[in-house]
């Protein structure tokens, strides 16, 4: 069986493999293309402690109540566009954006970047990574 015959005989399998590859590639480069800067927990802690970074939590209120970064501000991602004015005083300061895993916060970072916030950082791995590192939570 030739390669062409194999591809034609297994077109759905080939399509699934190609789609999976594209999604995997996007997960590695998508945030960079959107202008999202990733930061790990140690880097975030440095920004918070030494550069007075503001922590923005974009999870839902029930997630926030379970535990959040000390002194973080809750603005759920779905409300961010209408409440972005609440962040105006932090426009010139670093902002670390967190969610559960880093996906919603990446979307929030891209949105804030379009609004002119230049020092916005996505916490890679989100609160999952924060907790695995053993960093403190406020409830």
PDB file of C-alpha atoms in Angstrom:
ATOM      1  CA  UNK A   1       0.000   0.000   0.000  1.00  0.00           C
ATOM      2  CA  UNK A   2       1.408   3.373  -1.014  1.00  0.00           C
ATOM      3  CA  UNK A   3       1.384   6.460   1.198  1.00  0.00           C
ATOM      4  CA  UNK A   4      -1.310   8.049  -0.954  1.00  0.00           C
ATOM      5  CA  UNK A   5      -3.521   4.968  -0.637  1.00  0.00           C
ATOM      6  CA  UNK A   6      -2.981   4.894   3.130  1.00  0.00           C
ATOM      7  CA  UNK A   7      -3.971   8.557   3.464  1.00  0.00           C
ATOM      8  CA  UNK A   8      -7.046   8.122   1.309  1.00  0.00           C
ATOM      9  CA  UNK A   9      -8.086   4.971   3.153  1.00  0.00           C
ATOM     10  CA  UNK A  10      -7.646   6.629   6.550  1.00  0.00           C
ATOM     11  CA  UNK A  11      -8.649  10.203   5.785  1.00  0.00           C
ATOM     12  CA  UNK A  12     -10.509  10.697   9.101  1.00  0.00           C
ATOM     13  CA  UNK A  13      -7.553   9.426  11.086  1.00  0.00           C
ATOM     14  CA  UNK A  14      -5.220  11.735   9.162  1.00  0.00           C
ATOM     15  CA  UNK A  15      -7.552  14.706   9.756  1.00  0.00           C
ATOM     16  CA  UNK A  16      -7.680  13.978  13.500  1.00  0.00           C
ATOM     17  CA  UNK A  17      -3.891  13.731  13.689  1.00  0.00           C
ATOM     18  CA  UNK A  18      -3.480  17.008  11.792  1.00  0.00           C
ATOM     19  CA  UNK A  19      -6.057  18.813  13.965  1.00  0.00           C
ATOM     20  CA  UNK A  20      -4.390  17.499  17.129  1.00  0.00           C
ATOM     21  CA  UNK A  21      -1.009  18.670  15.909  1.00  0.00           C
ATOM     22  CA  UNK A  22      -2.318  22.139  15.120  1.00  0.00           C
ATOM     23  CA  UNK A  23      -3.973  22.421  18.542  1.00  0.00           C
ATOM     24  CA  UNK A  24      -0.772  21.296  20.265  1.00  0.00           C
ATOM     25  CA  UNK A  25       1.294  23.777  18.297  1.00  0.00           C
ATOM     26  CA  UNK A  26      -1.195  26.573  19.116  1.00  0.00           C
ATOM     27  CA  UNK A  27      -0.925  25.787  22.829  1.00  0.00           C
ATOM     28  CA  UNK A  28       2.819  26.449  22.621  1.00  0.00           C
ATOM     29  CA  UNK A  29       2.820  29.581  20.470  1.00  0.00           C
ATOM     30  CA  UNK A  30      -0.739  30.973  20.707  1.00  0.00           C
ATOM     31  CA  UNK A  31      -0.126  33.184  23.735  1.00  0.00           C
ATOM     32  CA  UNK A  32       3.058  34.597  22.230  1.00  0.00           C
ATOM     33  CA  UNK A  33       1.222  35.482  19.040  1.00  0.00           C
ATOM     34  CA  UNK A  34      -1.487  37.234  21.089  1.00  0.00           C
ATOM     35  CA  UNK A  35       1.191  39.190  22.990  1.00  0.00           C
ATOM     36  CA  UNK A  36       0.605  37.436  26.320  1.00  0.00           C
ATOM     37  CA  UNK A  37       3.631  37.351  28.641  1.00  0.00           C
ATOM     38  CA  UNK A  38       3.794  34.208  30.790  1.00  0.00           C
ATOM     39  CA  UNK A  39       5.334  34.204  34.254  1.00  0.00           C
ATOM     40  CA  UNK A  40       5.934  31.338  36.656  1.00  0.00           C
ATOM     41  CA  UNK A  41       5.084  31.379  40.357  1.00  0.00           C
ATOM     42  CA  UNK A  42       8.556  32.472  41.460  1.00  0.00           C
ATOM     43  CA  UNK A  43       8.543  35.339  38.959  1.00  0.00           C
ATOM     44  CA  UNK A  44       5.048  36.367  40.015  1.00  0.00           C
ATOM     45  CA  UNK A  45       6.080  36.370  43.657  1.00  0.00           C
ATOM     46  CA  UNK A  46       9.068  38.582  42.789  1.00  0.00           C
ATOM     47  CA  UNK A  47       6.796  41.053  40.986  1.00  0.00           C
ATOM     48  CA  UNK A  48       4.314  41.078  43.872  1.00  0.00           C
ATOM     49  CA  UNK A  49       6.926  41.522  46.595  1.00  0.00           C
ATOM     50  CA  UNK A  50       9.423  43.815  44.875  1.00  0.00           C
ATOM     51  CA  UNK A  51       7.528  45.685  42.150  1.00  0.00           C
ATOM     52  CA  UNK A  52       4.168  46.076  43.932  1.00  0.00           C
ATOM     53  CA  UNK A  53       2.389  44.081  41.236  1.00  0.00           C
ATOM     54  CA  UNK A  54      -1.382  43.956  41.477  1.00  0.00           C
ATOM     55  CA  UNK A  55      -2.940  40.471  41.319  1.00  0.00           C
ATOM     56  CA  UNK A  56      -6.112  40.171  39.255  1.00  0.00           C
ATOM     57  CA  UNK A  57      -8.123  36.973  39.650  1.00  0.00           C
ATOM     58  CA  UNK A  58     -10.477  36.318  36.727  1.00  0.00           C
ATOM     59  CA  UNK A  59     -12.136  33.185  38.112  1.00  0.00           C
ATOM     60  CA  UNK A  60     -15.746  32.995  39.214  1.00  0.00           C
ATOM     61  CA  UNK A  61     -16.710  34.072  42.778  1.00  0.00           C
ATOM     62  CA  UNK A  62     -17.210  30.492  44.022  1.00  0.00           C
ATOM     63  CA  UNK A  63     -13.696  29.563  42.839  1.00  0.00           C
ATOM     64  CA  UNK A  64     -12.263  32.703  44.447  1.00  0.00           C
ATOM     65  CA  UNK A  65     -13.877  31.881  47.830  1.00  0.00           C
ATOM     66  CA  UNK A  66     -12.126  28.504  47.942  1.00  0.00           C
ATOM     67  CA  UNK A  67      -8.750  30.252  47.987  1.00  0.00           C
ATOM     68  CA  UNK A  68      -6.933  33.080  46.236  1.00  0.00           C
ATOM     69  CA  UNK A  69      -3.653  34.966  46.216  1.00  0.00           C
ATOM     70  CA  UNK A  70      -3.368  37.370  49.155  1.00  0.00           C
ATOM     71  CA  UNK A  71      -4.758  40.842  48.328  1.00  0.00           C
ATOM     72  CA  UNK A  72      -5.907  39.818  44.853  1.00  0.00           C
ATOM     73  CA  UNK A  73      -8.852  41.548  43.187  1.00  0.00           C
ATOM     74  CA  UNK A  74     -11.672  39.455  41.751  1.00  0.00           C
ATOM     75  CA  UNK A  75     -13.097  40.476  38.391  1.00  0.00           C
ATOM     76  CA  UNK A  76     -14.522  37.434  36.597  1.00  0.00           C
ATOM     77  CA  UNK A  77     -13.417  37.212  32.976  1.00  0.00           C
ATOM     78  CA  UNK A  78     -16.982  37.692  31.736  1.00  0.00           C
ATOM     79  CA  UNK A  79     -17.186  41.051  33.550  1.00  0.00           C
ATOM     80  CA  UNK A  80     -13.687  42.320  32.767  1.00  0.00           C
ATOM     81  CA  UNK A  81     -14.568  44.433  29.736  1.00  0.00           C
ATOM     82  CA  UNK A  82     -17.222  46.395  31.649  1.00  0.00           C
ATOM     83  CA  UNK A  83     -15.104  46.698  34.808  1.00  0.00           C
ATOM     84  CA  UNK A  84     -11.686  47.462  33.273  1.00  0.00           C
ATOM     85  CA  UNK A  85     -11.921  51.011  34.663  1.00  0.00           C
ATOM     86  CA  UNK A  86     -11.399  49.569  38.157  1.00  0.00           C
ATOM     87  CA  UNK A  87      -7.832  48.743  37.097  1.00  0.00           C
ATOM     88  CA  UNK A  88      -6.989  52.210  35.770  1.00  0.00           C
ATOM     89  CA  UNK A  89      -4.829  53.117  38.779  1.00  0.00           C
ATOM     90  CA  UNK A  90      -2.657  50.047  38.019  1.00  0.00           C
ATOM     91  CA  UNK A  91      -2.102  50.964  34.358  1.00  0.00           C
ATOM     92  CA  UNK A  92       1.588  51.795  34.923  1.00  0.00           C
ATOM     93  CA  UNK A  93       2.258  48.937  37.366  1.00  0.00           C
ATOM     94  CA  UNK A  94       2.712  45.223  36.746  1.00  0.00           C
ATOM     95  CA  UNK A  95      -0.464  43.151  36.894  1.00  0.00           C
ATOM     96  CA  UNK A  96      -0.329  39.387  37.443  1.00  0.00           C
ATOM     97  CA  UNK A  97      -3.502  37.772  36.118  1.00  0.00           C
ATOM     98  CA  UNK A  98      -4.588  34.406  37.521  1.00  0.00           C
ATOM     99  CA  UNK A  99      -7.312  31.835  36.952  1.00  0.00           C
ATOM    100  CA  UNK A 100      -7.490  28.114  37.703  1.00  0.00           C
ATOM    101  CA  UNK A 101      -5.173  26.854  34.963  1.00  0.00           C
ATOM    102  CA  UNK A 102      -3.913  29.849  32.974  1.00  0.00           C
ATOM    103  CA  UNK A 103      -6.366  29.792  30.052  1.00  0.00           C
ATOM    104  CA  UNK A 104      -8.908  32.412  31.141  1.00  0.00           C
ATOM    105  CA  UNK A 105      -6.132  34.598  32.488  1.00  0.00           C
ATOM    106  CA  UNK A 106      -4.358  34.463  29.102  1.00  0.00           C
ATOM    107  CA  UNK A 107      -7.546  35.752  27.477  1.00  0.00           C
ATOM    108  CA  UNK A 108      -7.735  38.502  30.118  1.00  0.00           C
ATOM    109  CA  UNK A 109      -4.081  39.441  29.502  1.00  0.00           C
ATOM    110  CA  UNK A 110      -4.709  39.781  25.768  1.00  0.00           C
ATOM    111  CA  UNK A 111      -7.762  41.946  26.478  1.00  0.00           C
ATOM    112  CA  UNK A 112      -5.864  44.181  28.909  1.00  0.00           C
ATOM    113  CA  UNK A 113      -3.015  44.482  26.431  1.00  0.00           C
ATOM    114  CA  UNK A 114      -5.458  45.783  23.811  1.00  0.00           C
ATOM    115  CA  UNK A 115      -6.681  48.300  26.420  1.00  0.00           C
ATOM    116  CA  UNK A 116      -3.140  49.694  26.782  1.00  0.00           C
ATOM    117  CA  UNK A 117      -1.921  47.889  29.906  1.00  0.00           C
ATOM    118  CA  UNK A 118       1.703  47.121  29.030  1.00  0.00           C
ATOM    119  CA  UNK A 119       2.885  45.233  32.126  1.00  0.00           C
ATOM    120  CA  UNK A 120       0.406  42.367  32.219  1.00  0.00           C
ATOM    121  CA  UNK A 121       1.588  38.842  33.048  1.00  0.00           C
ATOM    122  CA  UNK A 122      -0.275  35.550  32.856  1.00  0.00           C
ATOM    123  CA  UNK A 123       0.472  33.192  35.751  1.00  0.00           C
ATOM    124  CA  UNK A 124       1.473  30.008  33.922  1.00  0.00           C
ATOM    125  CA  UNK A 125      -0.505  27.097  35.319  1.00  0.00           C
ATOM    126  CA  UNK A 126      -2.757  29.441  37.294  1.00  0.00           C
ATOM    127  CA  UNK A 127      -3.882  28.674  40.823  1.00  0.00           C
ATOM    128  CA  UNK A 128      -3.148  24.993  40.212  1.00  0.00           C
ATOM    129  CA  UNK A 129       0.549  25.851  39.868  1.00  0.00           C
ATOM    130  CA  UNK A 130       0.397  28.306  42.797  1.00  0.00           C
ATOM    131  CA  UNK A 131      -0.987  25.601  45.089  1.00  0.00           C
ATOM    132  CA  UNK A 132       1.460  22.933  43.866  1.00  0.00           C
ATOM    133  CA  UNK A 133       4.302  25.322  44.705  1.00  0.00           C
ATOM    134  CA  UNK A 134       2.951  25.560  48.238  1.00  0.00           C
ATOM    135  CA  UNK A 135       2.430  29.303  48.177  1.00  0.00           C
ATOM    136  CA  UNK A 136      -0.104  30.748  50.637  1.00  0.00           C
ATOM    137  CA  UNK A 137      -3.776  31.241  49.899  1.00  0.00           C
ATOM    138  CA  UNK A 138      -6.304  33.548  51.464  1.00  0.00           C
ATOM    139  CA  UNK A 139      -9.863  32.311  51.975  1.00  0.00           C
TER     140      UNK A 139
END
